[in-house]
Amino acid sequence: MRYLLSVAALLFITSIGLGQDFIVTMKNDTLKGDIKILSYDLMDRVQFSDGKKKTMYTAVQLRSLSFKNEVYAPVKFDNTIRMMKVIRSGFLSLYAFKFPNQVTYDGKLLVKMGNTPQEVPNLGFKRYIGGVVEDCPTVSEKVKNGDYNRNNIEQLVIEYNGCVANTQEQRFESVTNKVSNSTTDFIEQLRERVNKSDLTTKNEVNDLLNSITDRVKKNEPVPAYMKDGLKGYLSVRDDFKEDTEQLLLLLNK
């Protein structure tokens, strides 16, 4: 989905402020002027005028545009590239498009990152759209129960994107906790070896290991001076050199 409007691009448009028509080119140039969206067989075009001259852009030459206070973006669908109206943008985006030989944007298209675009159907909504949102059980269940249909598809997209965001955050926290636990376990094993050794700097090493453990448990970065100090105490010993290097690798992840 190379030509889909990203969330960042949508925020960029919002930051400019709507009110005057403008286009955003693939070079990130923002040009204000008069706009006409023209439909062709395979690829839409945009006629742009800055008051001095007219320029014709193909859909693939533009990132987005604002026309009459609404945002449009090029979307690849059914072997065509159309300038579609952005209704919602996110992991799951909702666009409005024109059916052939029509002037109104009555068609609805769902675009899920990494997946084939899915037209929102009048018939078979549960079957087709249920497959799009099946990775979010709460939304999927509402589709099956008929709580969501073509008329409230925008609300479905909002809830689904919120569900995905929460799931990703939980996955990140889970991975972070696993890394933290494995690191602290390794530190404790190293501490036991240090305490059983004939190392003359046990107290200093234990103090450093305590400080490092506190940082890891709080998911805070371990300062370079702590790493360097630990390395200075342990890497000079052949029996601790490998463990020290392993711990430093864990701390740098």
PDB file of C-alpha atoms in Angstrom:
ATOM      1  CA  MET A   1       0.000   0.000   0.000  1.00  0.00           C
ATOM      2  CA  ARG A   2       2.650   2.433  -1.075  1.00  0.00           C
ATOM      3  CA  TYR A   3       0.294   5.306  -1.815  1.00  0.00           C
ATOM      4  CA  LEU A   4      -1.907   5.184   1.258  1.00  0.00           C
ATOM      5  CA  LEU A   5      -2.059   8.255   3.472  1.00  0.00           C
ATOM      6  CA  SER A   6      -0.158   7.615   6.701  1.00  0.00           C
ATOM      7  CA  VAL A   7      -1.211   8.797  10.145  1.00  0.00           C
ATOM      8  CA  ALA A   8       1.826  11.089  10.176  1.00  0.00           C
ATOM      9  CA  ALA A   9       0.794  12.649   6.893  1.00  0.00           C
ATOM     10  CA  LEU A  10      -2.723  13.213   8.203  1.00  0.00           C
ATOM     11  CA  LEU A  11      -1.364  14.925  11.312  1.00  0.00           C
ATOM     12  CA  PHE A  12       0.844  17.038   9.064  1.00  0.00           C
ATOM     13  CA  ILE A  13      -2.207  18.218   7.124  1.00  0.00           C
ATOM     14  CA  THR A  14      -4.059  18.976  10.344  1.00  0.00           C
ATOM     15  CA  SER A  15      -1.118  21.024  11.618  1.00  0.00           C
ATOM     16  CA  ILE A  16      -1.177  23.173   8.484  1.00  0.00           C
ATOM     17  CA  GLY A  17      -4.784  24.052   9.143  1.00  0.00           C
ATOM     18  CA  LEU A  18      -7.679  23.581   6.770  1.00  0.00           C
ATOM     19  CA  GLY A  19      -9.491  26.409   5.043  1.00  0.00           C
ATOM     20  CA  GLN A  20      -7.655  26.834   1.753  1.00  0.00           C
ATOM     21  CA  ASP A  21      -7.272  24.099  -0.813  1.00  0.00           C
ATOM     22  CA  PHE A  22      -3.763  22.688  -1.183  1.00  0.00           C
ATOM     23  CA  ILE A  23      -1.819  19.667  -2.370  1.00  0.00           C
ATOM     24  CA  VAL A  24       1.120  17.854  -0.785  1.00  0.00           C
ATOM     25  CA  THR A  25       3.484  16.376  -3.378  1.00  0.00           C
ATOM     26  CA  MET A  26       5.656  13.289  -3.017  1.00  0.00           C
ATOM     27  CA  LYS A  27       8.553  15.699  -2.396  1.00  0.00           C
ATOM     28  CA  ASN A  28       6.597  17.043   0.610  1.00  0.00           C
ATOM     29  CA  ASP A  29       6.017  20.402  -1.076  1.00  0.00           C
ATOM     30  CA  THR A  30       2.771  22.041   0.069  1.00  0.00           C
ATOM     31  CA  LEU A  31       1.161  24.127  -2.675  1.00  0.00           C
ATOM     32  CA  LYS A  32      -1.940  26.256  -2.118  1.00  0.00           C
ATOM     33  CA  GLY A  33      -4.322  27.015  -4.942  1.00  0.00           C
ATOM     34  CA  ASP A  34      -7.352  25.815  -6.900  1.00  0.00           C
ATOM     35  CA  ILE A  35      -7.892  22.071  -7.263  1.00  0.00           C
ATOM     36  CA  LYS A  36      -9.931  19.827  -9.544  1.00  0.00           C
ATOM     37  CA  ILE A  37      -9.968  16.061  -9.060  1.00  0.00           C
ATOM     38  CA  LEU A  38     -10.351  14.325 -12.416  1.00  0.00           C
ATOM     39  CA  SER A  39     -11.269  10.656 -12.872  1.00  0.00           C
ATOM     40  CA  TYR A  40      -9.554   8.586 -15.563  1.00  0.00           C
ATOM     41  CA  ASP A  41      -9.820   4.897 -16.399  1.00  0.00           C
ATOM     42  CA  LEU A  42      -6.906   3.648 -14.304  1.00  0.00           C
ATOM     43  CA  MET A  43      -5.468   6.616 -12.421  1.00  0.00           C
ATOM     44  CA  ASP A  44      -7.014   9.827 -11.147  1.00  0.00           C
ATOM     45  CA  ARG A  45      -5.388  13.147 -11.860  1.00  0.00           C
ATOM     46  CA  VAL A  46      -5.458  16.473 -10.084  1.00  0.00           C
ATOM     47  CA  GLN A  47      -5.480  19.784 -11.904  1.00  0.00           C
ATOM     48  CA  PHE A  48      -3.789  22.433  -9.788  1.00  0.00           C
ATOM     49  CA  SER A  49      -3.663  26.176 -10.375  1.00  0.00           C
ATOM     50  CA  ASP A  50      -1.715  28.706  -8.341  1.00  0.00           C
ATOM     51  CA  GLY A  51      -3.353  31.621 -10.167  1.00  0.00           C
ATOM     52  CA  LYS A  52      -0.552  31.902 -12.696  1.00  0.00           C
ATOM     53  CA  LYS A  53      -0.392  28.520 -14.362  1.00  0.00           C
ATOM     54  CA  LYS A  54      -2.135  25.159 -14.330  1.00  0.00           C
ATOM     55  CA  THR A  55      -0.305  21.925 -13.590  1.00  0.00           C
ATOM     56  CA  MET A  56      -1.614  18.387 -13.952  1.00  0.00           C
ATOM     57  CA  TYR A  57      -0.554  15.829 -11.345  1.00  0.00           C
ATOM     58  CA  THR A  58      -1.179  12.096 -11.418  1.00  0.00           C
ATOM     59  CA  ALA A  59      -2.335  10.388  -8.218  1.00  0.00           C
ATOM     60  CA  VAL A  60       1.086   8.808  -7.688  1.00  0.00           C
ATOM     61  CA  GLN A  61       2.742  12.245  -7.672  1.00  0.00           C
ATOM     62  CA  LEU A  62       0.775  13.346  -4.610  1.00  0.00           C
ATOM     63  CA  ARG A  63       0.814  12.317  -0.977  1.00  0.00           C
ATOM     64  CA  SER A  64      -2.498  13.975  -0.224  1.00  0.00           C
ATOM     65  CA  LEU A  65      -4.608  17.061  -0.798  1.00  0.00           C
ATOM     66  CA  SER A  66      -7.164  19.182   1.007  1.00  0.00           C
ATOM     67  CA  PHE A  67     -10.214  20.145  -1.005  1.00  0.00           C
ATOM     68  CA  LYS A  68     -13.182  22.006   0.512  1.00  0.00           C
ATOM     69  CA  ASN A  69     -11.912  21.210   4.007  1.00  0.00           C
ATOM     70  CA  GLU A  70     -11.714  17.479   3.369  1.00  0.00           C
ATOM     71  CA  VAL A  71      -8.593  15.348   3.027  1.00  0.00           C
ATOM     72  CA  TYR A  72      -8.002  13.078   0.024  1.00  0.00           C
ATOM     73  CA  ALA A  73      -5.269  10.538  -0.588  1.00  0.00           C
ATOM     74  CA  PRO A  74      -4.241   8.219  -3.438  1.00  0.00           C
ATOM     75  CA  VAL A  75      -5.341   4.648  -2.786  1.00  0.00           C
ATOM     76  CA  LYS A  76      -4.571   1.596  -4.915  1.00  0.00           C
ATOM     77  CA  PHE A  77      -7.684  -0.517  -5.441  1.00  0.00           C
ATOM     78  CA  ASP A  78      -8.789  -2.985  -8.140  1.00  0.00           C
ATOM     79  CA  ASN A  79      -5.840  -2.195 -10.440  1.00  0.00           C
ATOM     80  CA  THR A  80      -6.610   1.534 -10.256  1.00  0.00           C
ATOM     81  CA  ILE A  81      -5.270   4.410  -8.172  1.00  0.00           C
ATOM     82  CA  ARG A  82      -7.986   6.785  -6.992  1.00  0.00           C
ATOM     83  CA  MET A  83      -8.004   9.982  -4.985  1.00  0.00           C
ATOM     84  CA  MET A  84     -10.237   8.883  -2.127  1.00  0.00           C
ATOM     85  CA  LYS A  85     -11.716  10.894   0.695  1.00  0.00           C
ATOM     86  CA  VAL A  86     -10.090  10.076   4.049  1.00  0.00           C
ATOM     87  CA  ILE A  87     -12.723   9.356   6.688  1.00  0.00           C
ATOM     88  CA  ARG A  88     -10.471   7.687   9.271  1.00  0.00           C
ATOM     89  CA  SER A  89      -6.761   6.973   9.121  1.00  0.00           C
ATOM     90  CA  GLY A  90      -4.856   4.441  11.228  1.00  0.00           C
ATOM     91  CA  PHE A  91      -3.886   0.774  11.331  1.00  0.00           C
ATOM     92  CA  LEU A  92      -7.323   0.303   9.771  1.00  0.00           C
ATOM     93  CA  SER A  93      -8.259   3.201   7.503  1.00  0.00           C
ATOM     94  CA  LEU A  94     -11.644   4.085   6.061  1.00  0.00           C
ATOM     95  CA  TYR A  95     -11.958   5.855   2.707  1.00  0.00           C
ATOM     96  CA  ALA A  96     -14.870   7.047   0.572  1.00  0.00           C
ATOM     97  CA  PHE A  97     -14.698   6.700  -3.212  1.00  0.00           C
ATOM     98  CA  LYS A  98     -16.819   7.342  -6.298  1.00  0.00           C
ATOM     99  CA  PHE A  99     -18.383   4.473  -8.176  1.00  0.00           C
ATOM    100  CA  PRO A 100     -17.907   4.582 -11.971  1.00  0.00           C
ATOM    101  CA  ASN A 101     -19.908   7.345 -13.683  1.00  0.00           C
ATOM    102  CA  GLN A 102     -20.942   8.879 -10.343  1.00  0.00           C
ATOM    103  CA  VAL A 103     -19.990  12.222  -8.802  1.00  0.00           C
ATOM    104  CA  THR A 104     -20.696  11.457  -5.142  1.00  0.00           C
ATOM    105  CA  TYR A 105     -18.422   9.499  -2.810  1.00  0.00           C
ATOM    106  CA  ASP A 106     -20.848   6.753  -1.849  1.00  0.00           C
ATOM    107  CA  GLY A 107     -18.434   3.828  -1.900  1.00  0.00           C
ATOM    108  CA  LYS A 108     -16.601   2.861   1.306  1.00  0.00           C
ATOM    109  CA  LEU A 109     -13.242   1.116   1.429  1.00  0.00           C
ATOM    110  CA  LEU A 110     -11.418  -0.409   4.402  1.00  0.00           C
ATOM    111  CA  VAL A 111      -7.641  -0.629   4.186  1.00  0.00           C
ATOM    112  CA  LYS A 112      -5.836  -2.618   6.854  1.00  0.00           C
ATOM    113  CA  MET A 113      -2.059  -2.319   6.926  1.00  0.00           C
ATOM    114  CA  GLY A 114      -0.443  -5.228   5.130  1.00  0.00           C
ATOM    115  CA  ASN A 115      -3.752  -6.529   3.769  1.00  0.00           C
ATOM    116  CA  THR A 116      -5.785  -6.293   0.579  1.00  0.00           C
ATOM    117  CA  PRO A 117      -8.293  -3.384   0.585  1.00  0.00           C
ATOM    118  CA  GLN A 118     -11.850  -4.493   1.286  1.00  0.00           C
ATOM    119  CA  GLU A 119     -14.882  -2.650  -0.081  1.00  0.00           C
ATOM    120  CA  VAL A 120     -17.595  -2.258   2.551  1.00  0.00           C
ATOM    121  CA  PRO A 121     -20.469  -4.279   1.063  1.00  0.00           C
ATOM    122  CA  ASN A 122     -24.205  -3.756   1.298  1.00  0.00           C
ATOM    123  CA  LEU A 123     -24.668  -7.516   1.465  1.00  0.00           C
ATOM    124  CA  GLY A 124     -22.486  -9.997   3.324  1.00  0.00           C
ATOM    125  CA  PHE A 125     -21.205  -7.391   5.787  1.00  0.00           C
ATOM    126  CA  LYS A 126     -20.734  -9.871   8.632  1.00  0.00           C
ATOM    127  CA  ARG A 127     -18.811 -12.325   6.473  1.00  0.00           C
ATOM    128  CA  TYR A 128     -16.469  -9.884   4.730  1.00  0.00           C
ATOM    129  CA  ILE A 129     -15.889  -7.291   7.440  1.00  0.00           C
ATOM    130  CA  GLY A 130     -15.838  -9.873  10.210  1.00  0.00           C
ATOM    131  CA  GLY A 131     -12.714 -11.303   8.603  1.00  0.00           C
ATOM    132  CA  VAL A 132     -11.031  -7.894   8.582  1.00  0.00           C
ATOM    133  CA  VAL A 133     -11.465  -7.335  12.329  1.00  0.00           C
ATOM    134  CA  GLU A 134     -11.197 -10.940  13.547  1.00  0.00           C
ATOM    135  CA  ASP A 135      -7.958 -10.170  15.416  1.00  0.00           C
ATOM    136  CA  CYS A 136      -9.941  -7.933  17.784  1.00  0.00           C
ATOM    137  CA  PRO A 137     -12.503 -10.200  19.530  1.00  0.00           C
ATOM    138  CA  THR A 138     -14.649  -7.394  20.984  1.00  0.00           C
ATOM    139  CA  VAL A 139     -15.175  -5.742  17.600  1.00  0.00           C
ATOM    140  CA  SER A 140     -15.510  -9.070  15.795  1.00  0.00           C
ATOM    141  CA  GLU A 141     -18.254 -10.120  18.215  1.00  0.00           C
ATOM    142  CA  LYS A 142     -20.156  -6.884  17.605  1.00  0.00           C
ATOM    143  CA  VAL A 143     -20.017  -7.515  13.864  1.00  0.00           C
ATOM    144  CA  LYS A 144     -21.379 -11.044  14.359  1.00  0.00           C
ATOM    145  CA  ASN A 145     -24.169  -9.743  16.624  1.00  0.00           C
ATOM    146  CA  GLY A 146     -25.168  -7.074  14.137  1.00  0.00           C
ATOM    147  CA  ASP A 147     -24.170  -4.168  16.379  1.00  0.00           C
ATOM    148  CA  TYR A 148     -21.956  -2.909  13.561  1.00  0.00           C
ATOM    149  CA  ASN A 149     -23.102  -2.578   9.970  1.00  0.00           C
ATOM    150  CA  ARG A 150     -22.408  -0.411   6.939  1.00  0.00           C
ATOM    151  CA  ASN A 151     -24.165   2.572   8.513  1.00  0.00           C
ATOM    152  CA  ASN A 152     -21.832   2.807  11.524  1.00  0.00           C
ATOM    153  CA  ILE A 153     -18.624   1.576   9.880  1.00  0.00           C
ATOM    154  CA  GLU A 154     -16.722   4.661  11.048  1.00  0.00           C
ATOM    155  CA  GLN A 155     -17.356   3.827  14.702  1.00  0.00           C
ATOM    156  CA  LEU A 156     -16.185   0.277  14.015  1.00  0.00           C
ATOM    157  CA  VAL A 157     -12.885   1.629  12.662  1.00  0.00           C
ATOM    158  CA  ILE A 158     -12.418   3.879  15.688  1.00  0.00           C
ATOM    159  CA  GLU A 159     -12.989   1.019  18.136  1.00  0.00           C
ATOM    160  CA  TYR A 160     -10.857  -1.422  16.159  1.00  0.00           C
ATOM    161  CA  ASN A 161      -7.880   0.966  16.025  1.00  0.00           C
ATOM    162  CA  GLY A 162      -8.184   1.514  19.769  1.00  0.00           C
ATOM    163  CA  CYS A 163      -8.228  -2.258  20.284  1.00  0.00           C
ATOM    164  CA  VAL A 164      -5.094  -2.703  18.159  1.00  0.00           C
ATOM    165  CA  ALA A 165      -3.281   0.084  20.011  1.00  0.00           C
ATOM    166  CA  ASN A 166      -4.047  -1.525  23.382  1.00  0.00           C
ATOM    167  CA  THR A 167      -2.979  -4.964  22.141  1.00  0.00           C
ATOM    168  CA  GLN A 168       0.326  -3.624  20.804  1.00  0.00           C
ATOM    169  CA  GLU A 169       0.995  -1.831  24.092  1.00  0.00           C
ATOM    170  CA  GLN A 170       0.309  -5.016  26.056  1.00  0.00           C
ATOM    171  CA  ARG A 171       2.625  -7.002  23.771  1.00  0.00           C
ATOM    172  CA  PHE A 172       5.364  -4.399  24.215  1.00  0.00           C
ATOM    173  CA  GLU A 173       4.981  -4.509  28.002  1.00  0.00           C
ATOM    174  CA  SER A 174       5.072  -8.312  27.934  1.00  0.00           C
ATOM    175  CA  VAL A 175       8.267  -8.386  25.871  1.00  0.00           C
ATOM    176  CA  THR A 176       9.803  -5.691  28.072  1.00  0.00           C
ATOM    177  CA  ASN A 177       8.978  -7.663  31.225  1.00  0.00           C
ATOM    178  CA  LYS A 178      10.454 -10.870  29.789  1.00  0.00           C
ATOM    179  CA  VAL A 179      13.680  -9.085  28.883  1.00  0.00           C
ATOM    180  CA  SER A 180      13.779  -7.435  32.309  1.00  0.00           C
ATOM    181  CA  ASN A 181      13.231 -10.753  34.121  1.00  0.00           C
ATOM    182  CA  SER A 182      15.867 -12.600  32.111  1.00  0.00           C
ATOM    183  CA  THR A 183      18.366  -9.802  32.773  1.00  0.00           C
ATOM    184  CA  THR A 184      17.747  -9.655  36.511  1.00  0.00           C
ATOM    185  CA  ASP A 185      17.998 -13.461  36.718  1.00  0.00           C
ATOM    186  CA  PHE A 186      21.350 -13.303  34.959  1.00  0.00           C
ATOM    187  CA  ILE A 187      22.535 -10.568  37.331  1.00  0.00           C
ATOM    188  CA  GLU A 188      21.606 -12.695  40.358  1.00  0.00           C
ATOM    189  CA  GLN A 189      23.516 -15.663  38.959  1.00  0.00           C
ATOM    190  CA  LEU A 190      26.525 -13.420  38.390  1.00  0.00           C
ATOM    191  CA  ARG A 191      26.217 -12.042  41.908  1.00  0.00           C
ATOM    192  CA  GLU A 192      26.331 -15.553  43.383  1.00  0.00           C
ATOM    193  CA  ARG A 193      29.474 -16.354  41.429  1.00  0.00           C
ATOM    194  CA  VAL A 194      31.092 -13.105  42.548  1.00  0.00           C
ATOM    195  CA  ASN A 195      30.291 -13.774  46.205  1.00  0.00           C
ATOM    196  CA  LYS A 196      31.743 -17.289  45.995  1.00  0.00           C
ATOM    197  CA  SER A 197      34.923 -16.096  44.305  1.00  0.00           C
ATOM    198  CA  ASP A 198      38.152 -14.702  45.752  1.00  0.00           C
ATOM    199  CA  LEU A 199      37.500 -11.315  44.129  1.00  0.00           C
ATOM    200  CA  THR A 200      38.799  -8.509  46.384  1.00  0.00           C
ATOM    201  CA  THR A 201      36.254  -5.988  45.071  1.00  0.00           C
ATOM    202  CA  LYS A 202      33.090  -7.926  45.926  1.00  0.00           C
ATOM    203  CA  ASN A 203      31.493  -5.003  47.783  1.00  0.00           C
ATOM    204  CA  GLU A 204      32.053  -2.601  44.899  1.00  0.00           C
ATOM    205  CA  VAL A 205      30.743  -5.105  42.348  1.00  0.00           C
ATOM    206  CA  ASN A 206      27.649  -5.849  44.465  1.00  0.00           C
ATOM    207  CA  ASP A 207      26.894  -2.141  44.812  1.00  0.00           C
ATOM    208  CA  LEU A 208      27.061  -1.767  41.042  1.00  0.00           C
ATOM    209  CA  LEU A 209      24.923  -4.844  40.468  1.00  0.00           C
ATOM    210  CA  ASN A 210      22.306  -3.504  42.923  1.00  0.00           C
ATOM    211  CA  SER A 211      22.153  -0.188  41.083  1.00  0.00           C
ATOM    212  CA  ILE A 212      21.951  -1.894  37.700  1.00  0.00           C
ATOM    213  CA  THR A 213      19.180  -4.211  38.909  1.00  0.00           C
ATOM    214  CA  ASP A 214      17.136  -1.237  40.130  1.00  0.00           C
ATOM    215  CA  ARG A 215      17.470   0.422  36.721  1.00  0.00           C
ATOM    216  CA  VAL A 216      16.469  -2.733  34.858  1.00  0.00           C
ATOM    217  CA  LYS A 217      13.393  -3.320  37.040  1.00  0.00           C
ATOM    218  CA  LYS A 218      12.244   0.258  36.394  1.00  0.00           C
ATOM    219  CA  ASN A 219      12.911  -0.182  32.656  1.00  0.00           C
ATOM    220  CA  GLU A 220      15.375   2.702  32.824  1.00  0.00           C
ATOM    221  CA  PRO A 221      18.610   2.916  30.820  1.00  0.00           C
ATOM    222  CA  VAL A 222      21.755   1.860  32.637  1.00  0.00           C
ATOM    223  CA  PRO A 223      24.294   4.716  32.553  1.00  0.00           C
ATOM    224  CA  ALA A 224      27.565   4.142  30.755  1.00  0.00           C
ATOM    225  CA  TYR A 225      29.606   4.743  33.910  1.00  0.00           C
ATOM    226  CA  MET A 226      27.910   1.774  35.620  1.00  0.00           C
ATOM    227  CA  LYS A 227      28.643  -0.506  32.674  1.00  0.00           C
ATOM    228  CA  ASP A 228      32.224   0.734  32.449  1.00  0.00           C
ATOM    229  CA  GLY A 229      32.700   0.296  36.195  1.00  0.00           C
ATOM    230  CA  LEU A 230      31.413  -3.261  36.118  1.00  0.00           C
ATOM    231  CA  LYS A 231      33.589  -4.053  33.133  1.00  0.00           C
ATOM    232  CA  GLY A 232      36.588  -2.567  34.876  1.00  0.00           C
ATOM    233  CA  TYR A 233      36.103  -4.766  37.928  1.00  0.00           C
ATOM    234  CA  LEU A 234      35.250  -8.049  36.182  1.00  0.00           C
ATOM    235  CA  SER A 235      36.649  -8.162  32.654  1.00  0.00           C
ATOM    236  CA  VAL A 236      40.224  -8.343  33.953  1.00  0.00           C
ATOM    237  CA  ARG A 237      39.371 -11.774  35.335  1.00  0.00           C
ATOM    238  CA  ASP A 238      39.217 -14.572  32.766  1.00  0.00           C
ATOM    239  CA  ASP A 239      36.588 -16.418  34.817  1.00  0.00           C
ATOM    240  CA  PHE A 240      34.221 -13.396  34.683  1.00  0.00           C
ATOM    241  CA  LYS A 241      35.028 -11.962  31.277  1.00  0.00           C
ATOM    242  CA  GLU A 242      32.428 -13.987  29.317  1.00  0.00           C
ATOM    243  CA  ASP A 243      29.643 -13.324  31.840  1.00  0.00           C
ATOM    244  CA  THR A 244      30.437  -9.599  31.859  1.00  0.00           C
ATOM    245  CA  GLU A 245      30.241  -9.396  28.075  1.00  0.00           C
ATOM    246  CA  GLN A 246      26.922 -11.295  28.123  1.00  0.00           C
ATOM    247  CA  LEU A 247      25.458  -8.939  30.725  1.00  0.00           C
ATOM    248  CA  LEU A 248      26.532  -5.885  28.765  1.00  0.00           C
ATOM    249  CA  LEU A 249      24.821  -7.323  25.688  1.00  0.00           C
ATOM    250  CA  LEU A 250      21.602  -7.775  27.693  1.00  0.00           C
ATOM    251  CA  LEU A 251      21.804  -4.223  29.019  1.00  0.00           C
ATOM    252  CA  ASN A 252      22.266  -2.808  25.523  1.00  0.00           C
ATOM    253  CA  LYS A 253      19.123  -4.460  24.088  1.00  0.00           C
TER     254      LYS A 253
END
